[in-house]
mmCIF file of C-alpha atoms in Angstrom:
data_model
loop_
_atom_site.group_PDB
_atom_site.id
_atom_site.type_symbol
_atom_site.label_atom_id
_atom_site.label_comp_id
_atom_site.label_asym_id
_atom_site.label_seq_id
_atom_site.Cartn_x
_atom_site.Cartn_y
_atom_site.Cartn_z
ATOM 1 C CA MET A 24 37.958 -107.437 -74.288
ATOM 2 C CA ARG A 25 39.997 -108.986 -71.825
ATOM 3 C CA GLU A 26 39.496 -110.348 -68.251
ATOM 4 C CA LEU A 27 41.659 -108.552 -65.628
ATOM 5 C CA SER A 28 43.361 -110.782 -63.271
ATOM 6 C CA LEU A 29 43.892 -109.727 -59.549
ATOM 7 C CA GLU A 30 47.439 -109.347 -60.208
ATOM 8 C CA ASP A 31 46.657 -106.868 -63.042
ATOM 9 C CA ILE A 32 44.228 -104.870 -60.455
ATOM 10 C CA GLU A 33 47.117 -105.050 -57.813
ATOM 11 C CA ALA A 34 49.623 -103.448 -60.450
ATOM 12 C CA LEU A 35 46.843 -100.976 -61.539
ATOM 13 C CA ALA A 36 46.632 -99.732 -57.887
ATOM 14 C CA VAL A 37 50.424 -99.037 -57.821
ATOM 15 C CA GLY A 38 50.493 -97.272 -61.403
ATOM 16 C CA ALA A 39 47.261 -95.143 -60.729
ATOM 17 C CA TRP A 40 48.873 -93.972 -57.751
ATOM 18 C CA VAL A 41 51.604 -92.394 -59.580
ATOM 19 C CA LEU A 42 49.506 -91.149 -62.320
ATOM 20 C CA GLY A 43 47.449 -89.404 -59.463
ATOM 21 C CA THR A 44 49.999 -86.832 -58.934
ATOM 22 C CA GLY A 45 49.349 -86.736 -55.351
ATOM 23 C CA GLY A 46 45.553 -86.941 -55.663
ATOM 24 C CA GLY A 47 42.574 -89.238 -56.547
ATOM 25 C CA GLY A 48 42.512 -90.758 -53.099
ATOM 26 C CA SER A 49 44.780 -93.648 -52.109
ATOM 27 C CA PRO A 50 43.912 -96.728 -54.136
ATOM 28 C CA TYR A 51 44.670 -99.108 -51.433
ATOM 29 C CA LEU A 52 40.991 -99.161 -50.145
ATOM 30 C CA GLY A 53 39.686 -99.506 -53.514
ATOM 31 C CA LEU A 54 42.182 -102.432 -53.987
ATOM 32 C CA LEU A 55 40.936 -104.030 -50.764
ATOM 33 C CA ASN A 56 37.370 -103.887 -52.273
ATOM 34 C CA MET A 57 38.658 -105.530 -55.526
ATOM 35 C CA ARG A 58 40.354 -108.461 -53.527
ATOM 36 C CA GLN A 59 37.057 -109.085 -51.718
ATOM 37 C CA LEU A 60 34.847 -108.903 -54.886
ATOM 38 C CA TYR A 61 37.095 -111.273 -56.587
ATOM 39 C CA GLY A 62 37.172 -113.650 -53.715
ATOM 40 C CA GLU A 63 33.314 -113.526 -53.918
ATOM 41 C CA GLY A 64 33.692 -114.738 -57.548
ATOM 42 C CA HIS A 65 33.121 -111.360 -59.418
ATOM 43 C CA ARG A 66 35.335 -110.528 -62.495
ATOM 44 C CA VAL A 67 36.031 -107.503 -64.700
ATOM 45 C CA GLN A 68 36.394 -107.271 -68.302
ATOM 46 C CA LEU A 69 38.554 -104.574 -69.743
ATOM 47 C CA MET A 70 37.271 -103.131 -73.118
ATOM 48 C CA ASP A 71 39.261 -101.103 -75.565
ATOM 49 C CA PRO A 72 37.589 -97.872 -76.450
ATOM 50 C CA ASP A 73 37.732 -98.481 -80.415
ATOM 51 C CA ALA A 74 35.421 -101.413 -79.638
ATOM 52 C CA LEU A 75 32.615 -99.017 -78.766
ATOM 53 C CA ALA A 76 29.758 -98.380 -81.356
ATOM 54 C CA ASP A 77 29.304 -94.630 -81.891
ATOM 55 C CA ASP A 78 25.836 -94.624 -80.091
ATOM 56 C CA ASP A 79 26.981 -96.586 -77.175
ATOM 57 C CA MET A 80 26.358 -95.061 -73.744
ATOM 58 C CA VAL A 81 29.380 -94.973 -71.272
ATOM 59 C CA ALA A 82 29.065 -94.245 -67.608
ATOM 60 C CA VAL A 83 31.914 -91.911 -66.171
ATOM 61 C CA VAL A 84 32.497 -92.436 -62.743
ATOM 62 C CA SER A 85 34.516 -90.967 -59.799
ATOM 63 C CA ASN A 86 34.523 -90.512 -55.903
ATOM 64 C CA MET A 87 34.381 -86.627 -55.476
ATOM 65 C CA GLY A 88 35.601 -84.890 -52.411
ATOM 66 C CA ALA A 89 38.729 -84.122 -50.244
ATOM 67 C CA PRO A 90 41.354 -87.199 -50.239
ATOM 68 C CA LEU A 91 41.982 -86.713 -46.489
ATOM 69 C CA VAL A 92 38.210 -87.557 -45.824
ATOM 70 C CA GLY A 93 38.674 -90.869 -47.551
ATOM 71 C CA GLN A 94 40.931 -91.958 -44.782
ATOM 72 C CA GLU A 95 37.779 -91.665 -42.577
ATOM 73 C CA ARG A 96 34.758 -92.713 -44.879
ATOM 74 C CA LEU A 97 35.964 -95.721 -46.453
ATOM 75 C CA THR A 98 35.305 -96.415 -49.992
ATOM 76 C CA ASP A 99 32.438 -98.892 -51.029
ATOM 77 C CA ALA A 100 31.733 -100.470 -54.277
ATOM 78 C CA ALA A 101 28.008 -100.261 -53.430
ATOM 79 C CA ASN A 102 28.025 -96.595 -53.645
ATOM 80 C CA ILE A 103 29.850 -96.180 -57.002
ATOM 81 C CA ALA A 104 27.735 -99.042 -58.507
ATOM 82 C CA ARG A 105 24.446 -97.264 -57.333
ATOM 83 C CA ALA A 106 25.596 -93.891 -58.784
ATOM 84 C CA VAL A 107 25.701 -95.912 -62.213
ATOM 85 C CA THR A 108 22.291 -97.563 -61.829
ATOM 86 C CA LEU A 109 20.805 -94.298 -60.677
ATOM 87 C CA MET A 110 21.927 -92.584 -63.793
ATOM 88 C CA GLN A 111 20.422 -95.457 -65.873
ATOM 89 C CA GLU A 112 17.195 -95.120 -64.018
ATOM 90 C CA TYR A 113 17.163 -91.268 -64.598
ATOM 91 C CA LEU A 114 18.027 -91.605 -68.406
ATOM 92 C CA GLY A 115 15.885 -94.765 -68.896
ATOM 93 C CA LYS A 116 18.859 -96.092 -70.783
ATOM 94 C CA SER A 117 21.515 -98.881 -70.151
ATOM 95 C CA PHE A 118 25.265 -98.290 -70.245
ATOM 96 C CA ARG A 119 27.534 -100.372 -72.528
ATOM 97 C CA GLY A 120 30.332 -99.947 -70.235
ATOM 98 C CA ILE A 121 31.857 -97.882 -67.436
ATOM 99 C CA MET A 122 35.022 -95.607 -67.353
ATOM 100 C CA SER A 123 36.807 -93.293 -64.801
ATOM 101 C CA VAL A 124 36.754 -89.435 -65.240
ATOM 102 C CA GLU A 125 40.487 -89.951 -63.936
ATOM 103 C CA ILE A 126 42.874 -92.817 -63.915
ATOM 104 C CA GLY A 127 44.771 -91.290 -60.842
ATOM 105 C CA GLY A 128 44.757 -92.524 -57.323
ATOM 106 C CA ASN A 129 41.595 -94.595 -56.114
ATOM 107 C CA ASN A 130 39.316 -93.092 -58.896
ATOM 108 C CA GLY A 131 41.525 -95.287 -61.239
ATOM 109 C CA VAL A 132 39.830 -98.316 -59.552
ATOM 110 C CA GLN A 133 36.404 -97.021 -58.891
ATOM 111 C CA PRO A 134 34.836 -98.220 -62.589
ATOM 112 C CA LEU A 135 36.423 -101.802 -61.625
ATOM 113 C CA MET A 136 34.292 -101.804 -58.456
ATOM 114 C CA ALA A 137 31.274 -100.549 -60.381
ATOM 115 C CA ALA A 138 31.737 -103.008 -63.017
ATOM 116 C CA ALA A 139 32.234 -105.910 -60.604
ATOM 117 C CA LEU A 140 28.763 -105.332 -59.211
ATOM 118 C CA THR A 141 26.922 -104.329 -62.412
ATOM 119 C CA GLY A 142 28.371 -106.966 -64.838
ATOM 120 C CA LYS A 143 29.472 -104.235 -67.210
ATOM 121 C CA PRO A 144 32.967 -103.974 -68.849
ATOM 122 C CA VAL A 145 35.468 -101.133 -67.954
ATOM 123 C CA VAL A 146 36.464 -98.859 -70.907
ATOM 124 C CA ASP A 147 40.205 -98.514 -71.256
ATOM 125 C CA ALA A 148 40.245 -94.819 -71.085
ATOM 126 C CA ASP A 149 39.684 -91.694 -68.959
ATOM 127 C CA ALA A 150 39.238 -87.999 -69.380
ATOM 128 C CA MET A 151 42.336 -86.651 -67.632
ATOM 129 C CA GLY A 152 45.491 -89.042 -68.087
ATOM 130 C CA ARG A 153 46.043 -88.458 -64.354
ATOM 131 C CA ALA A 154 43.898 -86.734 -61.494
ATOM 132 C CA TYR A 155 42.429 -83.146 -61.322
ATOM 133 C CA PRO A 156 40.327 -81.672 -58.621
ATOM 134 C CA GLU A 157 37.452 -79.752 -60.490
ATOM 135 C CA ALA A 158 34.847 -81.089 -62.952
ATOM 136 C CA GLN A 159 35.601 -78.785 -65.821
ATOM 137 C CA MET A 160 39.395 -80.174 -65.760
ATOM 138 C CA THR A 161 38.621 -82.782 -68.360
ATOM 139 C CA SER A 162 39.414 -83.645 -72.030
ATOM 140 C CA PHE A 163 35.554 -83.596 -72.124
ATOM 141 C CA ALA A 164 35.178 -79.924 -71.195
ATOM 142 C CA VAL A 165 37.874 -79.058 -73.599
ATOM 143 C CA GLY A 166 36.084 -80.525 -76.383
ATOM 144 C CA ASP A 167 32.943 -78.459 -75.085
ATOM 145 C CA LEU A 168 30.872 -81.580 -74.585
ATOM 146 C CA ARG A 169 27.655 -81.477 -72.562
ATOM 147 C CA PRO A 170 28.476 -81.089 -68.626
ATOM 148 C CA TRP A 171 25.077 -82.562 -67.474
ATOM 149 C CA PRO A 172 23.351 -84.645 -65.918
ATOM 150 C CA LEU A 173 25.276 -85.969 -62.730
ATOM 151 C CA THR A 174 24.175 -88.535 -59.984
ATOM 152 C CA LEU A 175 25.702 -88.351 -56.514
ATOM 153 C CA VAL A 176 25.301 -91.012 -53.794
ATOM 154 C CA ASP A 177 26.062 -90.898 -50.019
ATOM 155 C CA PRO A 178 26.059 -94.203 -47.976
ATOM 156 C CA ARG A 179 23.436 -92.831 -45.671
ATOM 157 C CA GLY A 180 20.925 -93.200 -48.333
ATOM 158 C CA VAL A 181 21.269 -89.420 -49.819
ATOM 159 C CA GLU A 182 20.931 -89.619 -53.758
ATOM 160 C CA GLY A 183 20.881 -86.237 -55.744
ATOM 161 C CA ILE A 184 20.650 -85.325 -59.376
ATOM 162 C CA VAL A 185 21.965 -82.202 -61.082
ATOM 163 C CA ALA A 186 19.776 -82.308 -63.830
ATOM 164 C CA LYS A 187 21.125 -79.276 -66.136
ATOM 165 C CA VAL A 188 23.681 -76.675 -65.985
ATOM 166 C CA PRO A 189 24.761 -73.966 -68.624
ATOM 167 C CA THR A 190 28.251 -74.511 -68.089
ATOM 168 C CA TRP A 191 31.241 -76.959 -66.651
ATOM 169 C CA LYS A 192 31.800 -74.341 -64.096
ATOM 170 C CA TRP A 193 28.210 -74.334 -62.819
ATOM 171 C CA MET A 194 28.394 -78.092 -62.739
ATOM 172 C CA GLU A 195 31.400 -78.022 -60.505
ATOM 173 C CA ARG A 196 29.820 -75.381 -58.192
ATOM 174 C CA LEU A 197 26.702 -77.212 -57.803
ATOM 175 C CA SER A 198 28.159 -80.801 -57.321
ATOM 176 C CA ARG A 199 30.766 -79.566 -55.079
ATOM 177 C CA LYS A 200 28.117 -77.894 -52.824
ATOM 178 C CA MET A 201 26.279 -81.167 -52.653
ATOM 179 C CA CYS A 202 29.551 -83.045 -51.888
ATOM 180 C CA VAL A 203 30.126 -80.777 -48.948
ATOM 181 C CA GLU A 204 27.261 -81.077 -47.692
ATOM 182 C CA VAL A 205 27.275 -84.929 -47.264
ATOM 183 C CA GLY A 206 30.722 -84.768 -45.835
ATOM 184 C CA SER A 207 33.207 -83.895 -48.609
ATOM 185 C CA THR A 208 33.227 -87.043 -50.314
ATOM 186 C CA ALA A 209 30.613 -89.013 -52.480
ATOM 187 C CA ALA A 210 30.157 -91.072 -55.268
ATOM 188 C CA THR A 211 29.195 -89.782 -58.449
ATOM 189 C CA CYS A 212 28.440 -90.629 -62.132
ATOM 190 C CA LYS A 213 29.400 -87.985 -64.402
ATOM 191 C CA ALA A 214 27.684 -86.680 -67.498
ATOM 192 C CA PRO A 215 27.203 -89.834 -69.763
ATOM 193 C CA ARG A 216 29.230 -90.151 -72.999
ATOM 194 C CA THR A 217 28.561 -91.833 -76.226
ATOM 195 C CA GLY A 218 31.074 -94.140 -77.762
ATOM 196 C CA ALA A 219 31.906 -91.401 -80.432
ATOM 197 C CA GLU A 220 32.537 -88.812 -77.589
ATOM 198 C CA VAL A 221 34.899 -91.412 -75.981
ATOM 199 C CA LYS A 222 36.747 -92.147 -79.002
ATOM 200 C CA ARG A 223 37.070 -88.539 -80.136
ATOM 201 C CA TRP A 224 37.729 -86.713 -76.831
ATOM 202 C CA GLY A 225 38.669 -89.507 -74.265
ATOM 203 C CA ILE A 226 42.353 -90.316 -73.437
ATOM 204 C CA PRO A 227 42.786 -93.932 -74.542
ATOM 205 C CA ARG A 228 44.066 -96.912 -72.920
ATOM 206 C CA THR A 229 45.063 -95.210 -69.613
ATOM 207 C CA THR A 230 43.941 -98.119 -67.641
ATOM 208 C CA THR A 231 46.549 -100.461 -69.377
ATOM 209 C CA GLN A 232 49.162 -97.691 -69.150
ATOM 210 C CA ALA A 233 48.499 -97.712 -65.164
ATOM 211 C CA ILE A 234 48.758 -101.344 -65.355
ATOM 212 C CA ASN A 235 51.994 -101.406 -67.243
ATOM 213 C CA LEU A 236 53.469 -98.792 -64.948
ATOM 214 C CA GLY A 237 52.445 -100.771 -61.835
ATOM 215 C CA ILE A 238 54.072 -103.928 -63.430
ATOM 216 C CA ALA A 239 57.504 -101.964 -63.972
ATOM 217 C CA ILE A 240 57.694 -100.618 -60.530
ATOM 218 C CA ARG A 241 56.607 -103.902 -58.872
ATOM 219 C CA ARG A 242 59.125 -105.875 -60.965
ATOM 220 C CA ALA A 243 62.076 -103.400 -60.070
ATOM 221 C CA GLN A 244 61.125 -103.862 -56.478
ATOM 222 C CA ARG A 245 61.428 -107.482 -56.649
ATOM 223 C CA GLU A 246 64.782 -107.447 -58.538
ATOM 224 C CA HIS A 247 66.325 -104.846 -56.200
ATOM 225 C CA ARG A 248 66.671 -102.327 -59.064
ATOM 226 C CA ASP A 249 65.736 -98.556 -58.657
ATOM 227 C CA PRO A 250 61.845 -98.241 -59.005
ATOM 228 C CA ILE A 251 62.054 -94.622 -59.867
ATOM 229 C CA GLU A 252 64.439 -95.313 -62.571
ATOM 230 C CA ALA A 253 62.026 -97.858 -63.882
ATOM 231 C CA ILE A 254 59.192 -95.279 -63.760
ATOM 232 C CA LEU A 255 61.205 -92.742 -65.566
ATOM 233 C CA GLN A 256 62.195 -95.335 -68.482
ATOM 234 C CA ASN A 257 58.606 -96.637 -68.590
ATOM 235 C CA GLU A 258 56.819 -93.154 -69.090
ATOM 236 C CA ASP A 259 59.926 -90.997 -70.423
ATOM 237 C CA GLY A 260 59.915 -88.826 -67.228
ATOM 238 C CA ARG A 261 62.283 -86.387 -65.644
ATOM 239 C CA LEU A 262 63.970 -86.448 -62.382
ATOM 240 C CA LEU A 263 63.595 -83.100 -60.759
ATOM 241 C CA PHE A 264 64.520 -83.220 -57.145
ATOM 242 C CA ARG A 265 65.507 -85.489 -54.099
ATOM 243 C CA GLY A 266 64.982 -84.363 -50.573
ATOM 244 C CA LYS A 267 63.482 -84.704 -47.278
ATOM 245 C CA VAL A 268 59.999 -83.326 -46.139
ATOM 246 C CA ALA A 269 60.578 -80.224 -43.944
ATOM 247 C CA ASP A 270 57.251 -78.976 -43.475
ATOM 248 C CA VAL A 271 53.493 -79.482 -44.475
ATOM 249 C CA ALA A 272 50.703 -77.186 -44.293
ATOM 250 C CA ARG A 273 47.220 -78.445 -45.400
ATOM 251 C CA ARG A 274 43.528 -77.924 -44.637
ATOM 252 C CA THR A 275 40.441 -79.311 -45.767
ATOM 253 C CA THR A 276 38.084 -76.729 -47.271
ATOM 254 C CA GLU A 277 35.392 -76.303 -49.685
ATOM 255 C CA GLY A 278 35.680 -80.075 -50.515
ATOM 256 C CA PHE A 279 39.290 -79.746 -51.307
ATOM 257 C CA LEU A 280 42.498 -80.598 -49.707
ATOM 258 C CA ARG A 281 44.727 -77.427 -49.997
ATOM 259 C CA GLY A 282 48.310 -76.626 -48.773
ATOM 260 C CA THR A 283 52.054 -76.469 -49.568
ATOM 261 C CA THR A 284 55.004 -78.761 -48.613
ATOM 262 C CA ARG A 285 58.614 -77.793 -48.279
ATOM 263 C CA LEU A 286 61.511 -80.214 -49.230
ATOM 264 C CA ASP A 287 65.000 -79.801 -48.152
ATOM 265 C CA GLY A 288 67.523 -81.264 -50.691
ATOM 266 C CA LEU A 289 69.512 -84.214 -50.233
ATOM 267 C CA ASP A 290 72.430 -85.757 -52.459
ATOM 268 C CA ALA A 291 72.916 -83.588 -55.696
ATOM 269 C CA TRP A 292 70.213 -81.205 -54.272
ATOM 270 C CA ARG A 293 71.698 -80.707 -50.782
ATOM 271 C CA GLY A 294 71.426 -76.952 -49.918
ATOM 272 C CA SER A 295 68.516 -76.533 -52.124
ATOM 273 C CA THR A 296 64.681 -76.282 -51.443
ATOM 274 C CA MET A 297 61.575 -77.078 -53.176
ATOM 275 C CA GLU A 298 58.220 -76.028 -52.152
ATOM 276 C CA ILE A 299 55.061 -77.575 -53.741
ATOM 277 C CA ALA A 300 51.549 -76.267 -53.816
ATOM 278 C CA PHE A 301 48.656 -78.512 -53.964
ATOM 279 C CA GLN A 302 44.899 -78.477 -54.424
ATOM 280 C CA ASN A 303 44.103 -82.308 -53.901
ATOM 281 C CA GLU A 304 46.905 -82.835 -56.521
ATOM 282 C CA TRP A 305 50.431 -81.112 -56.766
ATOM 283 C CA ALA A 306 49.997 -78.214 -58.902
ATOM 284 C CA VAL A 307 53.251 -75.983 -58.899
ATOM 285 C CA ALA A 308 56.807 -76.545 -57.627
ATOM 286 C CA TRP A 309 59.259 -73.747 -57.048
ATOM 287 C CA GLN A 310 62.931 -74.683 -56.551
ATOM 288 C CA ASP A 311 64.856 -72.022 -54.611
ATOM 289 C CA GLY A 312 61.980 -69.682 -55.455
ATOM 290 C CA THR A 313 61.675 -70.096 -59.018
ATOM 291 C CA PRO A 314 59.124 -72.073 -60.791
ATOM 292 C CA ARG A 315 60.536 -75.378 -61.746
ATOM 293 C CA VAL A 316 57.416 -77.316 -62.776
ATOM 294 C CA MET A 317 53.718 -76.789 -63.064
ATOM 295 C CA THR A 318 50.551 -78.282 -64.227
ATOM 296 C CA PRO A 319 49.609 -79.865 -66.654
ATOM 297 C CA ASP A 320 52.941 -81.575 -66.580
ATOM 298 C CA LEU A 321 52.421 -84.252 -64.002
ATOM 299 C CA ILE A 322 54.226 -83.650 -60.842
ATOM 300 C CA CYS A 323 54.736 -86.879 -58.897
ATOM 301 C CA VAL A 324 56.273 -87.182 -55.234
ATOM 302 C CA LEU A 325 57.604 -90.565 -54.880
ATOM 303 C CA ASP A 326 58.956 -92.453 -51.739
ATOM 304 C CA THR A 327 62.666 -92.527 -52.536
ATOM 305 C CA VAL A 328 63.229 -96.181 -51.488
ATOM 306 C CA SER A 329 60.169 -97.959 -52.796
ATOM 307 C CA GLY A 330 59.341 -95.703 -55.712
ATOM 308 C CA GLU A 331 55.435 -95.601 -54.787
ATOM 309 C CA ALA A 332 53.672 -92.596 -54.838
ATOM 310 C CA ILE A 333 52.854 -90.346 -51.705
ATOM 311 C CA GLY A 334 49.578 -88.478 -51.844
ATOM 312 C CA THR A 335 48.954 -84.895 -50.616
ATOM 313 C CA GLU A 336 46.840 -86.458 -47.722
ATOM 314 C CA THR A 337 49.371 -88.963 -46.697
ATOM 315 C CA LEU A 338 52.760 -86.887 -46.881
ATOM 316 C CA ARG A 339 54.562 -86.365 -43.545
ATOM 317 C CA TYR A 340 57.465 -84.738 -41.990
ATOM 318 C CA GLY A 341 60.683 -86.507 -42.466
ATOM 319 C CA GLN A 342 59.809 -88.567 -45.386
ATOM 320 C CA ARG A 343 62.573 -89.396 -47.936
ATOM 321 C CA VAL A 344 61.144 -88.184 -51.312
ATOM 322 C CA THR A 345 61.906 -87.847 -54.979
ATOM 323 C CA VAL A 346 59.965 -85.426 -57.267
ATOM 324 C CA ILE A 347 59.654 -86.369 -60.936
ATOM 325 C CA ALA A 348 57.538 -85.132 -63.936
ATOM 326 C CA LEU A 349 55.845 -87.126 -66.533
ATOM 327 C CA ARG A 350 54.248 -85.949 -69.806
ATOM 328 C CA ALA A 351 50.837 -84.416 -70.081
ATOM 329 C CA PRO A 352 48.237 -85.740 -72.557
ATOM 330 C CA PRO A 353 48.580 -83.571 -75.624
ATOM 331 C CA VAL A 354 44.852 -82.216 -75.426
ATOM 332 C CA PHE A 355 45.918 -80.258 -72.243
ATOM 333 C CA LEU A 356 48.939 -78.672 -74.059
ATOM 334 C CA THR A 357 46.813 -76.785 -76.396
ATOM 335 C CA PRO A 358 45.770 -73.083 -75.719
ATOM 336 C CA ARG A 359 42.197 -74.189 -74.889
ATOM 337 C CA GLY A 360 43.550 -77.000 -72.770
ATOM 338 C CA LEU A 361 45.794 -74.793 -70.732
ATOM 339 C CA GLU A 362 42.670 -72.569 -70.114
ATOM 340 C CA PHE A 363 41.171 -75.342 -68.202
ATOM 341 C CA VAL A 364 44.083 -76.918 -66.442
ATOM 342 C CA GLY A 365 47.170 -74.499 -66.852
ATOM 343 C CA PRO A 366 48.849 -72.874 -63.748
ATOM 344 C CA ARG A 367 46.476 -69.898 -64.068
ATOM 345 C CA ALA A 368 43.366 -72.024 -63.738
ATOM 346 C CA PHE A 369 44.440 -72.755 -60.345
ATOM 347 C CA GLY A 370 45.062 -69.270 -59.434
ATOM 348 C CA TYR A 371 48.863 -68.876 -60.227
ATOM 349 C CA ASP A 372 50.128 -65.764 -62.135
ATOM 350 C CA LEU A 373 52.560 -67.937 -64.294
ATOM 351 C CA ASP A 374 52.869 -68.621 -67.904
ATOM 352 C CA PHE A 375 53.032 -72.446 -68.486
ATOM 353 C CA ARG A 376 56.456 -73.961 -69.220
ATOM 354 C CA SER A 377 56.929 -77.706 -69.520
ATOM 355 C CA VAL A 378 60.040 -79.307 -68.342
ATOM 356 C CA PHE A 379 59.995 -81.447 -71.456
ATOM 357 C CA SER A 380 60.188 -78.341 -73.795
#
């Protein structure tokens, strides 16, 4: 276990935004919360998942909803901490640590906010290795672990519990309806996991991965090197496209941010176009009408100059962007994993083909 410095958290915010593949919410507001909490004297410990005992209980947290709404209702450490304590009250048990359901975007920072207020360590793992929009799109669901219970907290004092559901899809349906009713954003504590489950089905050390990625990006920026090249080297990624945002169409519906963007190619891609569809996160990209990259490969849209990620809610006309792909966690590349997070899980009639194969 080690104490995270504020510099670690600054780097985490940068790295988690890249791993968010356009979703998970901007980590900037979570970072502001952590700066304030550290200024008040709070500190957060990072715990390796292998240090968990098999019967330890771990809280799995995230903000749920449409990223665009997060720009209007600001993230709050008290809400995510309350989702954890509400779950403890419901279970009658105490958690050993807290982890995020997804390392991507602001949800990579959420467990730190809860940990700072509850005094519990953050477990260095998540269940996606990125961000995904739906409850069943996790390594825990691939492992057929129990999907319930769930607690949901709204800043107006609304507190809800989904006590039991027959399937992960039912958990998604019920919790999404609750989320929509409170404004399409809410703090949640997902189904608790044992230490044994985290070690077997969690994606390990993704908090450290995000911190190291953020350090690489920030170092390249300081040294006036290409930060995108630093990302590709750090994560063994692939450069796919460089261009300018020519069009964005998006709408917030059913608790998601859905839409498409069109990029006009620049440099070596001049005369070519790329269209990317998203559901909170980037899902499928077509270059000149041909599928180029698709989930579960991580599709990352980056600012061409700074190398920092651009979210589906912050993309705007005229931005110069670079599209890269990063490797998916192996659990999602299995036939069962693809059932949960492959292109058909998002409604696209495509057989998955990785840019890394």
